[in-house]
Amino acid sequence: MSVLKVIELMGNSSISFEDAVQNVVNEASKSVKNIKSVYIEHFHVTINGNKISQFRVDTKVTFGILD
């Protein structure tokens, strides 16, 4: 039997949405083991001088707590 847990995390990047998601995975993996998937719930950008300055993602990170 497997038991999974889901946590909500936000990530950002000045490069891309993909990089923002990778930042979530990198930081989460420092304290969360056995990450199975990341669901991207929302995409956001911040604008500065009519240009995108930050890419932001709201995510749900799923990881196993019992296999």
PDB file of C-alpha atoms in Angstrom:
ATOM      1  CA  MET A   1       0.000   0.000   0.000  1.00  0.00           C
ATOM      2  CA  SER A   2       1.235   3.521  -0.844  1.00  0.00           C
ATOM      3  CA  VAL A   3       0.479   6.695   1.046  1.00  0.00           C
ATOM      4  CA  LEU A   4       1.148  10.030  -0.640  1.00  0.00           C
ATOM      5  CA  LYS A   5       1.131  13.548   0.748  1.00  0.00           C
ATOM      6  CA  VAL A   6       0.565  16.801  -1.146  1.00  0.00           C
ATOM      7  CA  ILE A   7       1.989  20.190  -0.160  1.00  0.00           C
ATOM      8  CA  GLU A   8       1.454  23.543  -1.862  1.00  0.00           C
ATOM      9  CA  LEU A   9       4.540  25.564  -2.761  1.00  0.00           C
ATOM     10  CA  MET A  10       5.201  28.704  -4.771  1.00  0.00           C
ATOM     11  CA  GLY A  11       8.305  29.239  -6.871  1.00  0.00           C
ATOM     12  CA  ASN A  12       9.731  32.035  -8.949  1.00  0.00           C
ATOM     13  CA  SER A  13      12.446  32.724 -11.502  1.00  0.00           C
ATOM     14  CA  SER A  14      13.662  35.614 -13.598  1.00  0.00           C
ATOM     15  CA  ILE A  15      14.339  33.163 -16.480  1.00  0.00           C
ATOM     16  CA  SER A  16      11.202  31.080 -17.242  1.00  0.00           C
ATOM     17  CA  PHE A  17       8.234  29.141 -15.864  1.00  0.00           C
ATOM     18  CA  GLU A  18      10.209  25.917 -16.312  1.00  0.00           C
ATOM     19  CA  ASP A  19      13.020  27.339 -14.204  1.00  0.00           C
ATOM     20  CA  ALA A  20      10.501  28.417 -11.546  1.00  0.00           C
ATOM     21  CA  VAL A  21       9.208  24.824 -11.323  1.00  0.00           C
ATOM     22  CA  GLN A  22      12.760  23.484 -11.140  1.00  0.00           C
ATOM     23  CA  ASN A  23      13.449  25.908  -8.281  1.00  0.00           C
ATOM     24  CA  VAL A  24      10.438  24.461  -6.414  1.00  0.00           C
ATOM     25  CA  VAL A  25      11.785  20.926  -6.900  1.00  0.00           C
ATOM     26  CA  ASN A  26      15.326  21.928  -5.903  1.00  0.00           C
ATOM     27  CA  GLU A  27      14.221  23.621  -2.689  1.00  0.00           C
ATOM     28  CA  ALA A  28      11.577  21.037  -1.749  1.00  0.00           C
ATOM     29  CA  SER A  29      14.025  18.171  -2.206  1.00  0.00           C
ATOM     30  CA  LYS A  30      16.239  19.642   0.529  1.00  0.00           C
ATOM     31  CA  SER A  31      13.697  18.589   3.150  1.00  0.00           C
ATOM     32  CA  VAL A  32      11.186  16.370   1.293  1.00  0.00           C
ATOM     33  CA  LYS A  33      12.222  12.937   0.057  1.00  0.00           C
ATOM     34  CA  ASN A  34      10.565  10.688  -2.519  1.00  0.00           C
ATOM     35  CA  ILE A  35       8.960  13.459  -4.659  1.00  0.00           C
ATOM     36  CA  LYS A  36       6.668  11.801  -7.192  1.00  0.00           C
ATOM     37  CA  SER A  37       5.168  14.713  -9.161  1.00  0.00           C
ATOM     38  CA  VAL A  38       4.547  18.441  -9.334  1.00  0.00           C
ATOM     39  CA  TYR A  39       1.181  19.805 -10.453  1.00  0.00           C
ATOM     40  CA  ILE A  40       1.292  23.400 -11.674  1.00  0.00           C
ATOM     41  CA  GLU A  41      -1.893  25.065 -10.504  1.00  0.00           C
ATOM     42  CA  HIS A  42      -1.357  28.710 -11.567  1.00  0.00           C
ATOM     43  CA  PHE A  43       1.087  30.743 -13.616  1.00  0.00           C
ATOM     44  CA  HIS A  44       1.825  34.410 -12.793  1.00  0.00           C
ATOM     45  CA  VAL A  45       4.232  37.037 -14.059  1.00  0.00           C
ATOM     46  CA  THR A  46       5.316  40.355 -12.604  1.00  0.00           C
ATOM     47  CA  ILE A  47       5.974  43.268 -14.914  1.00  0.00           C
ATOM     48  CA  ASN A  48       8.587  45.991 -14.624  1.00  0.00           C
ATOM     49  CA  GLY A  49       8.974  48.616 -17.350  1.00  0.00           C
ATOM     50  CA  ASN A  50       6.578  46.765 -19.703  1.00  0.00           C
ATOM     51  CA  LYS A  51       8.736  43.624 -19.511  1.00  0.00           C
ATOM     52  CA  ILE A  52       8.360  40.403 -17.571  1.00  0.00           C
ATOM     53  CA  SER A  53      10.617  40.549 -14.525  1.00  0.00           C
ATOM     54  CA  GLN A  54       9.519  37.391 -12.664  1.00  0.00           C
ATOM     55  CA  PHE A  55       7.859  34.124 -13.634  1.00  0.00           C
ATOM     56  CA  ARG A  56       5.883  32.600 -10.748  1.00  0.00           C
ATOM     57  CA  VAL A  57       4.131  29.264 -10.291  1.00  0.00           C
ATOM     58  CA  ASP A  58       1.775  27.904  -7.652  1.00  0.00           C
ATOM     59  CA  THR A  59       2.378  24.167  -7.382  1.00  0.00           C
ATOM     60  CA  LYS A  60       1.223  21.059  -5.578  1.00  0.00           C
ATOM     61  CA  VAL A  61       4.120  18.731  -4.829  1.00  0.00           C
ATOM     62  CA  THR A  62       3.259  15.067  -4.270  1.00  0.00           C
ATOM     63  CA  PHE A  63       5.598  12.753  -2.379  1.00  0.00           C
ATOM     64  CA  GLY A  64       5.465   9.300  -0.870  1.00  0.00           C
ATOM     65  CA  ILE A  65       5.422   8.858   2.884  1.00  0.00           C
ATOM     66  CA  LEU A  66       4.765   5.113   2.952  1.00  0.00           C
ATOM     67  CA  ASP A  67       5.455   2.510   0.271  1.00  0.00           C
TER      68      ASP A  67
END
